[in-house]
Amino acid sequence: MGGYSNKVFWLDRGHDFQCAPQQLCDDQVPVEMGSLLPARASQNGLPLDFRGSMDPVLKVQELTVCYRDGVGSPIAAVNDASFELAAGETVGILGESGCGKTSLALAVLGLLPQGAFIRRGAVLFRGTNLLALSERALQKIRGAEIALIHQDPSLALSPFLRVGEQITEILIAHRRISSRQAREESKEILAQVGFNPDGNIHQAYPHQLSGGQKQRVAIAQAMACGPGLVIADEPVASLDAVLQFEFINLLQSLQKRLNLALMLITHTPAILVSIAHRILVMYAGRIIEQGPAREILEAPLHPYTQGLLKCELDLLPQDAGSWPLASIPGEPPNPKALPMGCAFAPRCSDRMEVCEARAPAESHPEKSRDVWCFKYD
Ligand SMILES: Nc1ncnc2c1ncn2[C@@H]1O[C@H](COP(=O)(O)OP(=O)(O)OP(=O)(O)O)[C@@H](O)[C@H]1O
Ligand code: SF4
Ligand SMILES: [Mg+2]
């Protein structure tokens, strides 16, 4: 599976490990809830349609990402993906394990591991194709203009640096401000993610923090330089239900305040209910459905999306009993041996003869919806 290198956010200057002060974990203040909705709200609690700027901050065009594993031809982990993301907009990327979500994020960040390559496509960030930039130019953008929040916050935090130093170093590296100013700003940033400004979080080492606190520090790192785009890859997977809710609320309130473009990757649709404006559903490396979050959550079109939402009982619309799938039988296909036609065909109870003969093209059953399924041809 794709994993992140910690080279971007871990500014390791070879500090020696030092003994850490104790009792630093009880200094949080409640995070501003604003108008945020509970993650498992009723259907009336579905997110509002996006009404912000439509100038895309990110434009991914026909992106195909492959891995060479040394045996046979390269496998395509992401195939022909295209989407746009505007300032102030949250797009949820939804799909089962192995469908290519992380590979898509790594490709946008220019952090694909060795053996991976981009077969074709473009990643335009504010009009600049990131795929054409040198590593040096990309490093200036990563962490400053595009930030990443990992599933595992420990990957973003150096165990050898106090929390305050971790933020301060990012500010100094990207903004060329004085140490004193960076220290002051880091305190403000930590306060913005819910830590008590009078507490001692600044002096804490990561191992003294709970998982939820580490994830807050990771958000503070990501937001430190005021990025335009934040990519959060399964950011709540390691948190319990209460912390997941708090985290999503925090992310949403920061996103609104900073007018961020947010790409939120998850395999849990419930995470997207209150925060996503649009949803892209991926299956076997391809986007198979995309549209406004409210419409996808209330009336999914693709049989795979229907099955995925049906597994999440709270997300069922009232007529869900008529949907074809009680759950999704079988496994996602091996990317090395994809079926000839629709990749979902072996698991789809709606499949027709044509589904096994060729892959479906894009259909637009409604103006705002894209779906790749012969049912809507
Ligand atoms: N370094 C790698 N070398 C070879 N194949 C890889 C590598 N990383 C990922 N893959 C393959 O690419 C496909 C997509 O993987 P990816 O990690 O992007 O999926 P994902 O949707 O993020 O899954 P998860 O939800 O489990 O994180 C999978 O088939 C995976 O086995
Ligand atoms: S194209 Fe056919 S097999 Fe694929 S999801 Fe649609 S109906 Fe099912
Ligand atoms: Mg992943």
Short mmCIF file of C-alpha atoms and ligand atoms in Angstrom, two decimals:
data_model
loop_
_atom_site.label_atom_id
_atom_site.label_comp_id
_atom_site.label_asym_id
_atom_site.label_seq_id
_atom_site.Cartn_x
_atom_site.Cartn_y
_atom_site.Cartn_z
CA MET A 1 0.00 0.00 0.00
CA GLY A 2 1.11 3.55 -0.61
CA GLY A 3 2.66 5.20 2.42
CA TYR A 4 4.02 8.63 3.03
CA SER A 5 7.62 9.55 3.35
CA ASN A 6 8.05 11.85 6.33
CA LYS A 7 10.66 13.92 4.52
CA VAL A 8 8.35 16.85 3.90
CA PHE A 9 7.12 17.76 7.30
CA TRP A 10 9.75 16.31 9.55
CA LEU A 11 12.40 18.98 9.67
CA ASP A 12 14.97 16.83 11.44
CA ARG A 13 18.03 18.85 12.31
CA GLY A 14 19.68 15.98 14.14
CA HIS A 15 18.51 17.03 17.60
CA ASP A 16 19.41 14.68 20.42
CA PHE A 17 16.58 13.14 22.30
CA GLN A 18 16.02 14.92 25.63
CA CYS A 19 14.08 13.98 28.72
CA ALA A 20 10.64 15.50 28.47
CA PRO A 21 8.60 17.40 31.01
CA GLN A 22 5.64 15.53 32.46
CA GLN A 23 1.90 16.14 32.56
CA LEU A 24 1.28 18.14 29.46
CA CYS A 25 -1.88 16.58 28.20
CA ASP A 26 -4.65 18.30 30.12
CA ASP A 27 -4.38 21.79 28.74
CA GLN A 28 -6.84 21.74 25.90
CA VAL A 29 -9.66 24.18 25.50
CA PRO A 30 -12.87 23.25 23.68
CA VAL A 31 -12.72 23.78 19.95
CA GLU A 32 -15.08 26.29 18.41
CA MET A 33 -18.07 24.37 17.10
CA GLY A 34 -19.65 27.20 15.12
CA SER A 35 -22.43 25.99 12.91
CA LEU A 36 -20.91 22.56 12.51
CA LEU A 37 -23.16 19.58 12.24
CA PRO A 38 -22.80 16.22 13.93
CA ALA A 39 -21.12 13.66 11.70
CA ARG A 40 -24.10 11.33 11.85
CA ALA A 41 -26.81 13.92 11.43
CA SER A 42 -30.22 13.14 9.99
CA GLN A 43 -30.66 13.78 6.29
CA ASN A 44 -31.56 17.36 7.10
CA GLY A 45 -28.05 17.64 8.45
CA LEU A 46 -26.42 16.94 5.11
CA PRO A 47 -23.89 19.55 4.06
CA LEU A 48 -24.90 22.66 2.25
CA ASP A 49 -24.17 22.91 -1.42
CA PHE A 50 -20.95 24.68 -2.17
CA ARG A 51 -21.48 28.30 -3.05
CA GLY A 52 -17.93 29.66 -2.86
CA SER A 53 -15.51 30.71 -5.56
CA MET A 54 -15.42 28.37 -8.54
CA ASP A 55 -11.85 29.27 -9.58
CA PRO A 56 -10.11 25.96 -9.23
CA VAL A 57 -7.14 25.89 -6.86
CA LEU A 58 -6.43 22.33 -7.99
CA LYS A 59 -7.16 20.82 -11.38
CA VAL A 60 -6.29 17.17 -11.89
CA GLN A 61 -6.51 16.15 -15.53
CA GLU A 62 -6.59 12.60 -16.86
CA LEU A 63 -4.08 11.44 -14.27
CA THR A 64 -2.79 7.88 -14.51
CA VAL A 65 -0.39 6.66 -11.81
CA CYS A 66 1.42 3.33 -12.19
CA TYR A 67 3.63 1.13 -10.01
CA ARG A 68 6.37 -1.14 -11.28
CA ASP A 69 6.75 -4.14 -9.02
CA GLY A 70 9.47 -5.83 -11.06
CA VAL A 71 7.18 -8.57 -12.35
CA GLY A 72 5.19 -8.08 -15.55
CA SER A 73 3.81 -4.76 -16.77
CA PRO A 74 3.29 -1.81 -14.43
CA ILE A 75 -0.07 -1.70 -12.68
CA ALA A 76 -2.24 1.41 -12.83
CA ALA A 77 -3.23 2.39 -9.28
CA VAL A 78 -5.01 5.52 -10.53
CA ASN A 79 -6.53 5.56 -13.98
CA ASP A 80 -7.58 8.62 -15.94
CA ALA A 81 -8.68 10.68 -12.88
CA SER A 82 -9.97 14.20 -13.52
CA PHE A 83 -11.48 16.62 -11.03
CA GLU A 84 -11.30 20.21 -9.80
CA LEU A 85 -11.25 21.76 -6.36
CA ALA A 86 -11.99 25.42 -5.57
CA ALA A 87 -10.97 27.61 -2.63
CA GLY A 88 -13.33 27.02 0.29
CA GLU A 89 -14.48 23.71 -1.14
CA THR A 90 -14.16 20.24 0.39
CA VAL A 91 -14.07 17.25 -1.87
CA GLY A 92 -14.38 13.84 -0.25
CA ILE A 93 -12.55 10.97 -1.94
CA LEU A 94 -14.35 7.79 -1.02
CA GLY A 95 -13.54 4.16 -1.76
CA GLU A 96 -12.51 0.79 -0.37
CA SER A 97 -8.98 -0.08 0.62
CA GLY A 98 -6.65 -0.37 -2.35
CA CYS A 99 -8.79 1.69 -4.77
CA GLY A 100 -6.02 4.28 -5.27
CA LYS A 101 -6.91 7.12 -2.88
CA THR A 102 -3.45 7.48 -1.36
CA SER A 103 -1.73 7.07 -4.74
CA LEU A 104 -3.83 9.95 -6.03
CA ALA A 105 -2.82 12.11 -3.05
CA LEU A 106 0.85 11.21 -3.38
CA ALA A 107 0.79 12.04 -7.07
CA VAL A 108 -0.69 15.49 -6.36
CA LEU A 109 1.98 16.10 -3.73
CA GLY A 110 4.81 14.81 -5.94
CA LEU A 111 5.64 12.21 -3.29
CA LEU A 112 5.17 8.96 -5.14
CA PRO A 113 7.50 6.24 -3.87
CA GLN A 114 10.26 4.65 -5.88
CA GLY A 115 8.91 2.41 -8.60
CA ALA A 116 5.89 4.63 -9.15
CA PHE A 117 5.49 6.91 -12.13
CA ILE A 118 2.90 9.10 -13.81
CA ARG A 119 1.95 7.63 -17.13
CA ARG A 120 -0.02 10.65 -18.23
CA GLY A 121 -2.02 13.63 -17.05
CA ALA A 122 -1.51 16.97 -15.34
CA VAL A 123 -1.83 18.34 -11.80
CA LEU A 124 -2.44 22.08 -12.01
CA PHE A 125 -2.10 23.98 -8.75
CA ARG A 126 -3.13 27.61 -9.20
CA GLY A 127 -2.44 27.13 -12.90
CA THR A 128 1.06 25.61 -12.55
CA ASN A 129 1.55 22.00 -13.58
CA LEU A 130 3.22 20.46 -10.52
CA LEU A 131 4.31 17.46 -12.57
CA ALA A 132 6.62 19.70 -14.59
CA LEU A 133 8.36 21.24 -11.55
CA SER A 134 11.77 20.29 -10.15
CA GLU A 135 11.93 18.65 -6.71
CA ARG A 136 13.38 21.90 -5.34
CA ALA A 137 10.46 23.94 -6.65
CA LEU A 138 8.01 21.37 -5.30
CA GLN A 139 9.58 21.50 -1.86
CA LYS A 140 8.85 25.21 -1.69
CA ILE A 141 5.20 24.54 -2.40
CA ARG A 142 4.77 21.50 -0.13
CA GLY A 143 4.18 22.41 3.47
CA ALA A 144 3.65 26.06 2.57
CA GLU A 145 0.99 26.16 -0.13
CA ILE A 146 -0.07 22.51 -0.14
CA ALA A 147 -0.16 20.69 3.17
CA LEU A 148 -0.74 17.10 4.10
CA ILE A 149 -2.41 15.58 7.14
CA HIS A 150 -1.46 11.93 7.56
CA GLN A 151 -3.55 9.09 8.90
CA ASP A 152 -0.84 8.56 11.50
CA PRO A 153 0.12 11.93 13.03
CA SER A 154 3.35 10.42 14.39
CA LEU A 155 4.68 10.36 10.82
CA ALA A 156 4.46 14.14 10.71
CA LEU A 157 6.01 14.76 14.13
CA SER A 158 9.66 14.45 15.05
CA PRO A 159 9.97 12.60 18.36
CA PHE A 160 13.01 14.73 19.20
CA LEU A 161 11.40 18.17 19.00
CA ARG A 162 9.01 19.88 21.37
CA VAL A 163 5.63 20.72 19.84
CA GLY A 164 6.37 24.44 19.75
CA GLU A 165 9.64 23.84 17.92
CA GLN A 166 7.95 21.68 15.29
CA ILE A 167 5.68 24.55 14.30
CA THR A 168 8.37 27.20 14.66
CA GLU A 169 10.73 25.34 12.31
CA ILE A 170 8.12 25.13 9.59
CA LEU A 171 7.42 28.86 9.87
CA ILE A 172 11.11 29.73 9.72
CA ALA A 173 11.78 27.36 6.81
CA HIS A 174 8.94 28.62 4.65
CA ARG A 175 8.36 32.20 5.74
CA ARG A 176 11.85 33.45 6.61
CA ILE A 177 10.66 35.17 9.78
CA SER A 178 12.69 35.64 12.96
CA SER A 179 12.75 32.91 15.61
CA ARG A 180 11.00 35.20 18.04
CA GLN A 181 8.18 35.99 15.66
CA ALA A 182 7.89 32.32 14.71
CA ARG A 183 7.60 31.36 18.40
CA GLU A 184 4.82 33.89 18.94
CA GLU A 185 2.97 32.76 15.81
CA SER A 186 3.31 29.10 16.74
CA LYS A 187 1.54 29.80 20.04
CA GLU A 188 -1.31 31.46 18.18
CA ILE A 189 -1.55 28.57 15.74
CA LEU A 190 -1.70 26.02 18.57
CA ALA A 191 -4.43 28.08 20.22
CA GLN A 192 -6.37 28.00 16.96
CA VAL A 193 -6.43 24.21 17.01
CA GLY A 194 -7.86 24.18 20.51
CA PHE A 195 -4.88 24.14 22.88
CA ASN A 196 -5.00 26.44 25.85
CA PRO A 197 -2.68 29.39 25.11
CA ASP A 198 -1.67 29.43 28.78
CA GLY A 199 -0.98 25.70 28.90
CA ASN A 200 2.33 23.97 28.32
CA ILE A 201 1.66 22.26 24.99
CA HIS A 202 4.52 24.27 23.48
CA GLN A 203 7.00 22.44 25.69
CA ALA A 204 5.55 18.95 25.16
CA TYR A 205 7.19 16.16 23.21
CA PRO A 206 4.97 14.11 20.88
CA HIS A 207 5.19 10.97 23.06
CA GLN A 208 3.49 12.89 25.88
CA LEU A 209 0.38 13.56 23.81
CA SER A 210 -2.72 11.47 23.19
CA GLY A 211 -3.62 10.43 19.64
CA GLY A 212 -6.19 13.22 19.39
CA GLN A 213 -3.71 15.82 20.62
CA LYS A 214 -1.07 14.61 18.16
CA GLN A 215 -3.56 14.91 15.35
CA ARG A 216 -4.32 18.50 16.46
CA VAL A 217 -0.62 19.32 16.39
CA ALA A 218 -0.44 17.75 12.92
CA ILE A 219 -3.26 20.08 11.81
CA ALA A 220 -1.41 23.01 13.34
CA GLN A 221 1.67 22.03 11.31
CA ALA A 222 -0.37 21.69 8.15
CA MET A 223 -2.05 25.07 8.63
CA ALA A 224 1.07 26.89 9.86
CA CYS A 225 1.91 28.63 6.60
CA GLY A 226 -1.65 29.32 5.47
CA PRO A 227 -1.81 26.75 2.65
CA GLY A 228 -4.30 27.03 -0.20
CA LEU A 229 -4.80 23.28 -0.44
CA VAL A 230 -4.86 20.69 2.35
CA ILE A 231 -4.90 16.97 1.65
CA ALA A 232 -6.07 14.87 4.59
CA ASP A 233 -5.59 11.13 4.03
CA GLU A 234 -7.76 9.11 6.42
CA PRO A 235 -7.08 11.70 9.13
CA VAL A 236 -9.46 10.22 11.69
CA ALA A 237 -8.80 6.53 11.11
CA SER A 238 -6.79 6.20 14.33
CA LEU A 239 -9.20 8.20 16.54
CA ASP A 240 -12.22 7.08 18.55
CA ALA A 241 -15.72 8.22 17.57
CA VAL A 242 -15.80 11.30 19.84
CA LEU A 243 -12.39 12.48 18.69
CA GLN A 244 -13.32 11.84 15.07
CA PHE A 245 -16.27 14.18 15.50
CA GLU A 246 -14.14 16.86 17.18
CA PHE A 247 -11.44 16.53 14.55
CA ILE A 248 -13.86 16.90 11.63
CA ASN A 249 -15.41 19.94 13.35
CA LEU A 250 -12.00 21.49 13.82
CA LEU A 251 -11.01 20.82 10.23
CA GLN A 252 -14.24 22.32 8.98
CA SER A 253 -13.97 25.44 11.10
CA LEU A 254 -10.36 26.03 9.98
CA GLN A 255 -11.29 25.39 6.40
CA LYS A 256 -14.03 27.99 6.52
CA ARG A 257 -11.86 30.52 8.29
CA LEU A 258 -8.91 30.07 5.94
CA ASN A 259 -10.98 29.47 2.78
CA LEU A 260 -9.01 26.29 2.12
CA ALA A 261 -9.46 23.84 -0.68
CA LEU A 262 -9.68 20.54 1.20
CA MET A 263 -9.25 17.04 -0.23
CA LEU A 264 -10.51 14.62 2.41
CA ILE A 265 -9.77 10.96 1.79
CA THR A 266 -11.73 8.27 3.59
CA HIS A 267 -13.36 4.88 3.22
CA THR A 268 -16.08 5.87 5.69
CA PRO A 269 -18.96 7.83 4.12
CA ALA A 270 -20.17 9.03 7.56
CA ILE A 271 -17.04 11.18 7.85
CA LEU A 272 -18.15 13.17 4.82
CA VAL A 273 -21.74 13.86 5.84
CA SER A 274 -21.22 17.18 7.55
CA ILE A 275 -18.13 18.45 5.77
CA ALA A 276 -17.98 17.51 2.06
CA HIS A 277 -19.37 19.72 -0.68
CA ARG A 278 -18.60 17.20 -3.37
CA ILE A 279 -17.76 13.51 -3.34
CA LEU A 280 -15.67 11.46 -5.75
CA VAL A 281 -16.11 7.72 -5.45
CA MET A 282 -13.19 5.56 -6.60
CA TYR A 283 -13.17 1.90 -7.46
CA ALA A 284 -10.20 -0.10 -8.75
CA GLY A 285 -8.21 3.06 -9.53
CA ARG A 286 -10.97 4.88 -11.37
CA ILE A 287 -13.44 7.58 -10.41
CA ILE A 288 -16.78 5.85 -10.94
CA GLU A 289 -19.14 8.54 -9.65
CA GLN A 290 -18.84 12.20 -8.71
CA GLY A 291 -21.22 14.98 -7.83
CA PRO A 292 -22.52 17.22 -5.02
CA ALA A 293 -22.18 15.48 -1.64
CA ARG A 294 -25.81 15.94 -0.72
CA GLU A 295 -26.99 14.32 -3.96
CA ILE A 296 -24.56 11.42 -3.75
CA LEU A 297 -25.38 10.71 -0.11
CA GLU A 298 -29.12 11.00 -0.64
CA ALA A 299 -29.36 9.28 -4.01
CA PRO A 300 -26.23 7.43 -5.10
CA LEU A 301 -26.38 6.24 -8.70
CA HIS A 302 -23.56 3.75 -9.16
CA PRO A 303 -24.29 0.28 -7.76
CA TYR A 304 -20.93 0.37 -5.94
CA THR A 305 -21.75 3.69 -4.22
CA GLN A 306 -25.16 2.34 -3.31
CA GLY A 307 -23.58 -0.73 -1.73
CA LEU A 308 -21.01 1.38 0.12
CA LEU A 309 -23.67 3.68 1.60
CA LYS A 310 -25.98 0.82 2.37
CA CYS A 311 -23.27 -0.61 4.62
CA GLU A 312 -23.52 2.67 6.58
CA LEU A 313 -27.02 2.28 7.95
CA ASP A 314 -27.51 5.87 9.03
CA LEU A 315 -26.93 7.09 5.51
CA LEU A 316 -29.75 5.18 3.88
CA PRO A 317 -32.48 7.12 2.14
CA GLN A 318 -35.97 5.87 2.86
CA ASP A 319 -36.36 3.85 -0.32
CA ALA A 320 -33.06 2.05 0.20
CA GLY A 321 -34.90 -1.24 0.43
CA SER A 322 -35.21 -1.16 -3.34
CA TRP A 323 -31.47 -0.86 -3.87
CA PRO A 324 -29.89 -3.89 -5.45
CA LEU A 325 -27.13 -4.62 -2.92
CA ALA A 326 -27.62 -5.55 0.73
CA SER A 327 -23.83 -5.40 1.07
CA ILE A 328 -21.02 -5.59 -1.41
CA PRO A 329 -20.20 -9.23 -2.03
CA GLY A 330 -16.71 -10.32 -3.03
CA GLU A 331 -13.43 -8.43 -3.04
CA PRO A 332 -12.11 -5.54 -5.11
CA PRO A 333 -10.28 -6.89 -8.16
CA ASN A 334 -6.54 -7.50 -8.28
CA PRO A 335 -5.18 -4.45 -10.16
CA LYS A 336 -2.94 -6.82 -12.14
CA ALA A 337 -5.93 -8.76 -13.43
CA LEU A 338 -8.74 -6.29 -13.90
CA PRO A 339 -11.87 -7.61 -15.62
CA MET A 340 -12.09 -6.69 -19.30
CA GLY A 341 -15.28 -4.65 -18.98
CA CYS A 342 -16.54 -2.77 -15.92
CA ALA A 343 -14.19 -3.48 -12.99
CA PHE A 344 -17.18 -3.78 -10.65
CA ALA A 345 -19.00 -6.33 -12.82
CA PRO A 346 -18.03 -9.48 -10.84
CA ARG A 347 -19.66 -7.95 -7.73
CA CYS A 348 -22.58 -6.18 -9.35
CA SER A 349 -26.06 -7.67 -9.25
CA ASP A 350 -27.18 -5.24 -11.98
CA ARG A 351 -24.59 -6.37 -14.49
CA MET A 352 -25.61 -6.82 -18.09
CA GLU A 353 -23.92 -8.51 -21.01
CA VAL A 354 -22.31 -5.28 -22.14
CA CYS A 355 -20.74 -4.75 -18.69
CA GLU A 356 -18.40 -7.69 -19.23
CA ALA A 357 -17.53 -6.73 -22.79
CA ARG A 358 -16.27 -3.18 -22.35
CA ALA A 359 -15.74 -0.48 -19.73
CA PRO A 360 -18.54 2.07 -19.31
CA ALA A 361 -17.98 5.64 -20.45
CA GLU A 362 -19.01 8.74 -18.49
CA SER A 363 -22.76 9.43 -18.34
CA HIS A 364 -24.61 12.49 -17.00
CA PRO A 365 -28.02 11.35 -15.81
CA GLU A 366 -28.36 14.72 -14.10
CA LYS A 367 -26.59 17.98 -14.87
CA SER A 368 -24.41 17.94 -11.78
CA ARG A 369 -23.71 14.21 -11.71
CA ASP A 370 -21.11 12.06 -13.47
CA VAL A 371 -21.36 8.29 -13.32
CA TRP A 372 -19.52 5.53 -15.13
CA CYS A 373 -22.13 2.78 -15.45
CA PHE A 374 -24.07 1.32 -18.39
CA LYS A 375 -27.32 1.66 -16.46
CA TYR A 376 -27.26 5.38 -17.23
CA ASP A 377 -26.09 5.21 -20.85
N1 LIG B 1 4.64 1.18 -3.43
C1 LIG B 1 3.80 0.43 -4.10
N2 LIG B 1 4.26 -0.51 -4.99
C2 LIG B 1 3.40 -1.27 -5.71
N3 LIG B 1 2.05 -1.16 -5.65
C3 LIG B 1 1.55 -0.25 -4.79
C4 LIG B 1 2.38 0.58 -3.98
N4 LIG B 1 1.59 1.40 -3.24
C5 LIG B 1 0.32 1.09 -3.57
N5 LIG B 1 0.30 0.11 -4.50
C6 LIG B 1 -0.89 -0.49 -5.10
O1 LIG B 1 -1.68 0.55 -5.65
C7 LIG B 1 -3.07 0.31 -5.42
C8 LIG B 1 -3.67 1.51 -4.73
O2 LIG B 1 -3.09 1.64 -3.44
P1 LIG B 1 -3.40 2.89 -2.50
O3 LIG B 1 -2.53 2.80 -1.31
O4 LIG B 1 -3.31 4.11 -3.33
O5 LIG B 1 -4.93 2.60 -2.10
P2 LIG B 1 -5.84 3.28 -0.99
O6 LIG B 1 -7.17 3.51 -1.65
O7 LIG B 1 -5.16 4.46 -0.42
O8 LIG B 1 -5.99 2.13 0.08
P3 LIG B 1 -6.18 2.25 1.69
O9 LIG B 1 -7.62 2.67 1.91
O10 LIG B 1 -5.91 0.86 2.17
O11 LIG B 1 -5.19 3.25 2.20
C9 LIG B 1 -3.16 -0.98 -4.61
O12 LIG B 1 -3.41 -2.03 -5.49
C10 LIG B 1 -1.78 -1.13 -4.03
O13 LIG B 1 -1.45 -2.48 -3.84
S1 SF4 B 2 -21.52 -0.93 -15.68
FE1 SF4 B 2 -22.70 -2.79 -15.35
S2 SF4 B 2 -21.46 -4.03 -13.96
FE2 SF4 B 2 -20.67 -1.96 -13.90
S3 SF4 B 2 -21.70 -1.03 -12.18
FE3 SF4 B 2 -22.91 -0.53 -13.97
S4 SF4 B 2 -24.43 -2.18 -14.13
FE4 SF4 B 2 -22.87 -2.88 -12.70
MG MG B 3 -4.56 4.93 1.53
#
